[in-house]
Coordinates of N, CA and C in Angstrom, one line a residue:
X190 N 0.8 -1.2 0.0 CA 0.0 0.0 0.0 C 0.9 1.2 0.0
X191 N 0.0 2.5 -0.5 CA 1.0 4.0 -0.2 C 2.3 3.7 -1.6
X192 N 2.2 2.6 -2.2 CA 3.5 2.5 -3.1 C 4.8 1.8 -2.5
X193 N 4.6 1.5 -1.2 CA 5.6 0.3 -0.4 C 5.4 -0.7 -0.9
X194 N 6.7 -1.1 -1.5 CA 6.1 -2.9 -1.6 C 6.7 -3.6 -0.7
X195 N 6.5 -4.7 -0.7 CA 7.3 -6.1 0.1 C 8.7 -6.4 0.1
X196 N 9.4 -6.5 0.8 CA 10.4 -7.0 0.2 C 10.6 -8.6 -0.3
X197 N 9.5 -9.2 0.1 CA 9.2 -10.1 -0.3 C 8.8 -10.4 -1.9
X198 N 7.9 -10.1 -2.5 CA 7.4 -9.5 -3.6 C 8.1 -9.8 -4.6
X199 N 9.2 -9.1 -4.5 CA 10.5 -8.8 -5.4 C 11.3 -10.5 -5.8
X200 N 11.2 -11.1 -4.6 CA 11.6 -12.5 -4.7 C 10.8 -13.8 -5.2
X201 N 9.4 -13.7 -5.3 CA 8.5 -14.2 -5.8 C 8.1 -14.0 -7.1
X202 N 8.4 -12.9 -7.6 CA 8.2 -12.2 -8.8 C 10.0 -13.1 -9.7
X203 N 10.7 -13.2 -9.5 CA 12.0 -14.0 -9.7 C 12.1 -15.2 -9.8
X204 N 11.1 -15.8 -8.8 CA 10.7 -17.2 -8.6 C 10.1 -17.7 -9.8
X205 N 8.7 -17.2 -10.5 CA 8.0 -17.2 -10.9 C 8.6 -17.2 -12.5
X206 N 9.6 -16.2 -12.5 CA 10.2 -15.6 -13.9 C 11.2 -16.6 -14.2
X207 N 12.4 -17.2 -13.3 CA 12.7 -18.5 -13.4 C 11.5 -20.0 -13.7
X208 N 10.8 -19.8 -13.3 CA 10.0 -21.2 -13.4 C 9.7 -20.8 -15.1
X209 N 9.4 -19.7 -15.4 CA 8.8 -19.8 -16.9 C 9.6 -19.9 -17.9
X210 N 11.1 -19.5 -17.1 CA 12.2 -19.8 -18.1 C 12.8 -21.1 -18.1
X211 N 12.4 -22.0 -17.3 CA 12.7 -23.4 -17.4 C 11.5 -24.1 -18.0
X212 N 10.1 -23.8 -18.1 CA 9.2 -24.1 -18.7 C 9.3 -24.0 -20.4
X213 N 9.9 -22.5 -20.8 CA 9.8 -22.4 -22.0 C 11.5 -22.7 -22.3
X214 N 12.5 -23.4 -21.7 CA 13.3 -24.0 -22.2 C 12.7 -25.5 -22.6
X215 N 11.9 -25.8 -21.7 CA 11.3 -27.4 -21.6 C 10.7 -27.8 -23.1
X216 N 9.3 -26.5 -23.7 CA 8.8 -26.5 -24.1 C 9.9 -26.4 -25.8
X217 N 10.8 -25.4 -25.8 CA 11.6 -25.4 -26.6 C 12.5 -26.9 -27.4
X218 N 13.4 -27.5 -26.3 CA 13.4 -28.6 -26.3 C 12.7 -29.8 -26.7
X219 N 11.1 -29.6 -26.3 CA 10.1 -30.9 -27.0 C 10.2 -30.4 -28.3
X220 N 10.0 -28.6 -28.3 CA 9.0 -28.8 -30.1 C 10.6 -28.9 -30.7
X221 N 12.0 -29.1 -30.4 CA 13.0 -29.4 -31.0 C 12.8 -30.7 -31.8
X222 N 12.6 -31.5 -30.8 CA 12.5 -33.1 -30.9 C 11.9 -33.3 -31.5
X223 N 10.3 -32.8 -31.7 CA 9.2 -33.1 -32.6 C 10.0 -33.0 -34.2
X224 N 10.6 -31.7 -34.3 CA 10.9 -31.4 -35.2 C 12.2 -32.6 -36.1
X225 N 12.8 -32.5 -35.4 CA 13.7 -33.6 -35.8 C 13.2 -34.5 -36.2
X226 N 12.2 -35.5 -35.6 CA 11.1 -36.3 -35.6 C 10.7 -36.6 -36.7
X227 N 10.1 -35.6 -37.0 CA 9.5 -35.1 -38.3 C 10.4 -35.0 -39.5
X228 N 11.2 -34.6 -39.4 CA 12.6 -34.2 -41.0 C 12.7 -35.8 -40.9
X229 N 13.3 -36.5 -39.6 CA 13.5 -38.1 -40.0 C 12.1 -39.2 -40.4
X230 N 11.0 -38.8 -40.1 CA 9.9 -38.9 -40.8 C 10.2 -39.4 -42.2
X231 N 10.0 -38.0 -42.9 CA 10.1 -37.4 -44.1 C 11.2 -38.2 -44.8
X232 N 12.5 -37.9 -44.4 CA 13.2 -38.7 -44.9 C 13.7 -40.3 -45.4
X233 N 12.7 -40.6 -44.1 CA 12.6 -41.8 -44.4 C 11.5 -42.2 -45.6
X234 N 10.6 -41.7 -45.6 CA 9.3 -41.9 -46.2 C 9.9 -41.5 -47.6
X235 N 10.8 -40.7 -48.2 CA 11.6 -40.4 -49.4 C 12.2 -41.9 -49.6
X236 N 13.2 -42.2 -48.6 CA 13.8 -43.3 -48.8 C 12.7 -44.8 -49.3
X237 N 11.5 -44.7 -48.7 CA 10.6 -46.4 -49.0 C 10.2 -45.7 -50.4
X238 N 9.9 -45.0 -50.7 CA 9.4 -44.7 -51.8 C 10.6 -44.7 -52.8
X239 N 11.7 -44.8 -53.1 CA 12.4 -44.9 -54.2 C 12.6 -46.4 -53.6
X240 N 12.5 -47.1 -52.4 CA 13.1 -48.4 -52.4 C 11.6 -49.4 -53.1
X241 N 10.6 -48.8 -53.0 CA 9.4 -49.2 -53.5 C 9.1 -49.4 -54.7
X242 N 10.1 -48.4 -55.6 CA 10.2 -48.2 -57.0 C 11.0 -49.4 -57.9
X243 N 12.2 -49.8 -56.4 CA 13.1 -50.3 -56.8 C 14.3 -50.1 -57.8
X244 N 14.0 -48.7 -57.0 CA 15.9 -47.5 -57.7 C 15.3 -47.2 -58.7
X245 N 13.8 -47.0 -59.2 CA 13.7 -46.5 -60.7 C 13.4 -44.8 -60.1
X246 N 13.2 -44.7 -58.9 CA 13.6 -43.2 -58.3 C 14.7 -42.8 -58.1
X247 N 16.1 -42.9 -58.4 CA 17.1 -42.5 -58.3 C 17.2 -41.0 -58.4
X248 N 16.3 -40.6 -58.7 CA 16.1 -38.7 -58.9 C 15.7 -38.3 -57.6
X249 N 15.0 -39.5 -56.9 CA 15.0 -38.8 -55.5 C 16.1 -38.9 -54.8
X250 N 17.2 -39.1 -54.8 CA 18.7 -38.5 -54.1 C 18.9 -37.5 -54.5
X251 N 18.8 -36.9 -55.6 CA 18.8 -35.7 -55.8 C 18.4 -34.6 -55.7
X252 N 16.6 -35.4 -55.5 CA 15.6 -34.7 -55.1 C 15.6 -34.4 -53.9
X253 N 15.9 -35.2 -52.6 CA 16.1 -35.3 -51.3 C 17.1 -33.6 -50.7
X254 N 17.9 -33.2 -51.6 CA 18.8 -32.8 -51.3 C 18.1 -31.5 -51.4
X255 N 17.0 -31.5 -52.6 CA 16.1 -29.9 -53.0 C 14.9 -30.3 -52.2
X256 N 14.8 -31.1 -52.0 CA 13.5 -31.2 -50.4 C 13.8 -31.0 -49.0
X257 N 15.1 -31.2 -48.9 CA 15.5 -30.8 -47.5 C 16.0 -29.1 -47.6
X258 N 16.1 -28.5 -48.8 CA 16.5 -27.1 -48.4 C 15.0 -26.3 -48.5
X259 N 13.9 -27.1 -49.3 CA 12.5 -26.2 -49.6 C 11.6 -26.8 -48.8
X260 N 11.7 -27.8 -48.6 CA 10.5 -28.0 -47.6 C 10.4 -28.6 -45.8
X261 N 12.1 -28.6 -46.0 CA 12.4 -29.4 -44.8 C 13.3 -28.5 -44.0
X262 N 13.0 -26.7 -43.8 CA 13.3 -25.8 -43.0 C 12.4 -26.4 -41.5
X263 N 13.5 -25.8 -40.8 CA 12.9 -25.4 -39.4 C 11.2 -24.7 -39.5
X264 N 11.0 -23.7 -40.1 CA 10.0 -23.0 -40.4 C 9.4 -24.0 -40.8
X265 N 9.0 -24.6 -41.7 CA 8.4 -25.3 -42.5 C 8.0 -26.3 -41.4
X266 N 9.0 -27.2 -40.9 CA 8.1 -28.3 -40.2 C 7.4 -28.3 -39.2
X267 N 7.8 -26.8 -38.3 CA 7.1 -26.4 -37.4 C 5.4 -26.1 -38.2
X268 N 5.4 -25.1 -39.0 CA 4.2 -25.1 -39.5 C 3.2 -26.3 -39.8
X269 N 4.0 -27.3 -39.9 CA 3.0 -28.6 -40.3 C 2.8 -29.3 -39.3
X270 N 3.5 -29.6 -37.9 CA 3.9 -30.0 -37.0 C 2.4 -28.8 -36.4
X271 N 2.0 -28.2 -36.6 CA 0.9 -27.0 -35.7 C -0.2 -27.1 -36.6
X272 N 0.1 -27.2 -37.6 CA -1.4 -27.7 -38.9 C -2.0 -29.3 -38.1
X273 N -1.3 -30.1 -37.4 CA -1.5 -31.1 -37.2 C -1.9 -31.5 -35.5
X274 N -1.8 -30.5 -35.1 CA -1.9 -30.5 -33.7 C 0.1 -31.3 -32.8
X275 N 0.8 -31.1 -33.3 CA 1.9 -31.9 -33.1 C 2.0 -33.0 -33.3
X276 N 1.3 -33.7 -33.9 CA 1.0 -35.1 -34.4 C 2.1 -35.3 -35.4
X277 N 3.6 -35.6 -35.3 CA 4.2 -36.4 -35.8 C 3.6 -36.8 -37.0
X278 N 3.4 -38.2 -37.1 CA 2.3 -39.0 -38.1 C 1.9 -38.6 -38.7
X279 N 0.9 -37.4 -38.1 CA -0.3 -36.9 -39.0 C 0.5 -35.7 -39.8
X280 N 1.3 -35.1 -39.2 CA 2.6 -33.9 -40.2 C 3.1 -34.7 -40.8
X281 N 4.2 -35.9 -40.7 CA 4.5 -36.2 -41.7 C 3.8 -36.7 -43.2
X282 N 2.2 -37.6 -42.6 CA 1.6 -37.2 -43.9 C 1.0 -36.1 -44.6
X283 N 1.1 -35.1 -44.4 CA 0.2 -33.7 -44.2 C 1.6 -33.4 -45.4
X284 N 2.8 -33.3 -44.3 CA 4.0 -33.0 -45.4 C 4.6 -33.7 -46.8
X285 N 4.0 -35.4 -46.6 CA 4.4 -35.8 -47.8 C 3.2 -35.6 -49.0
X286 N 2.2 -35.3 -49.0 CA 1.2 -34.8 -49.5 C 1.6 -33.6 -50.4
X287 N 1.7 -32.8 -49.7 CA 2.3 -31.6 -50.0 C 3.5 -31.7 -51.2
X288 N 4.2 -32.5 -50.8 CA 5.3 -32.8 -51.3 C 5.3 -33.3 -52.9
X289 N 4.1 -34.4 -52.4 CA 3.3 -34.6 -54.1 C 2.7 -33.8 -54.5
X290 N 2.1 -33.1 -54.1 CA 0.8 -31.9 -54.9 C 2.1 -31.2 -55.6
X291 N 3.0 -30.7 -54.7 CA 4.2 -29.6 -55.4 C 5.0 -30.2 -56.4
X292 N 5.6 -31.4 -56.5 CA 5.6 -32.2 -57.7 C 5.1 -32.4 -58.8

């Protein structure tokens, strides 16, 4: 009151500001992982699909190389990774979709 605060206050207010910064390290860290998750996803699902072809995809090694710089940004997989509700699975298909439509 009067513009006195606590001296208390000040320490709880720190408390609090730490806890959110170990939260959104936490939170940082998972949507890392998802993300990784996801590019190895993808990558693999490039890989069954030319092994499915039985090497008559050999343009996807090359292609791999222009899919990891255009569609396999950080940016990018987070967007599909949140189109999806973080659903792994459901981004990775969402992204290989995509991947054929833009094909």
């Amino acid at each position: 009151k009067n513009g006195v605060r606590s001296p208390h206050a000040g320490g709880a207010e720190k408390s609090e500001k730490g806890e959110l910064q170990v939260v959104d390290r936490e939170i940082e860290e998972l949507e890392r992982e998802l993300i990784a998750r996801l590019a190895a996803n993808v990558i693999s699902e490039m890989a069954a699909l030319e092994s499915a072809a039985h090497g008559s995809l050999s343009f996807l090694s090359e292609d791999l190389d222009r899919c990891k710089a255009e569609f396999m940004t950080e940016h990018t997989l987070r967007r599909f990774l949140i189109a999806r509700g973080w659903d792994v699975p459901r981004a990775t298909e969402m992204l290989m979709e995509y991947y054929r439509w833009r094909e």
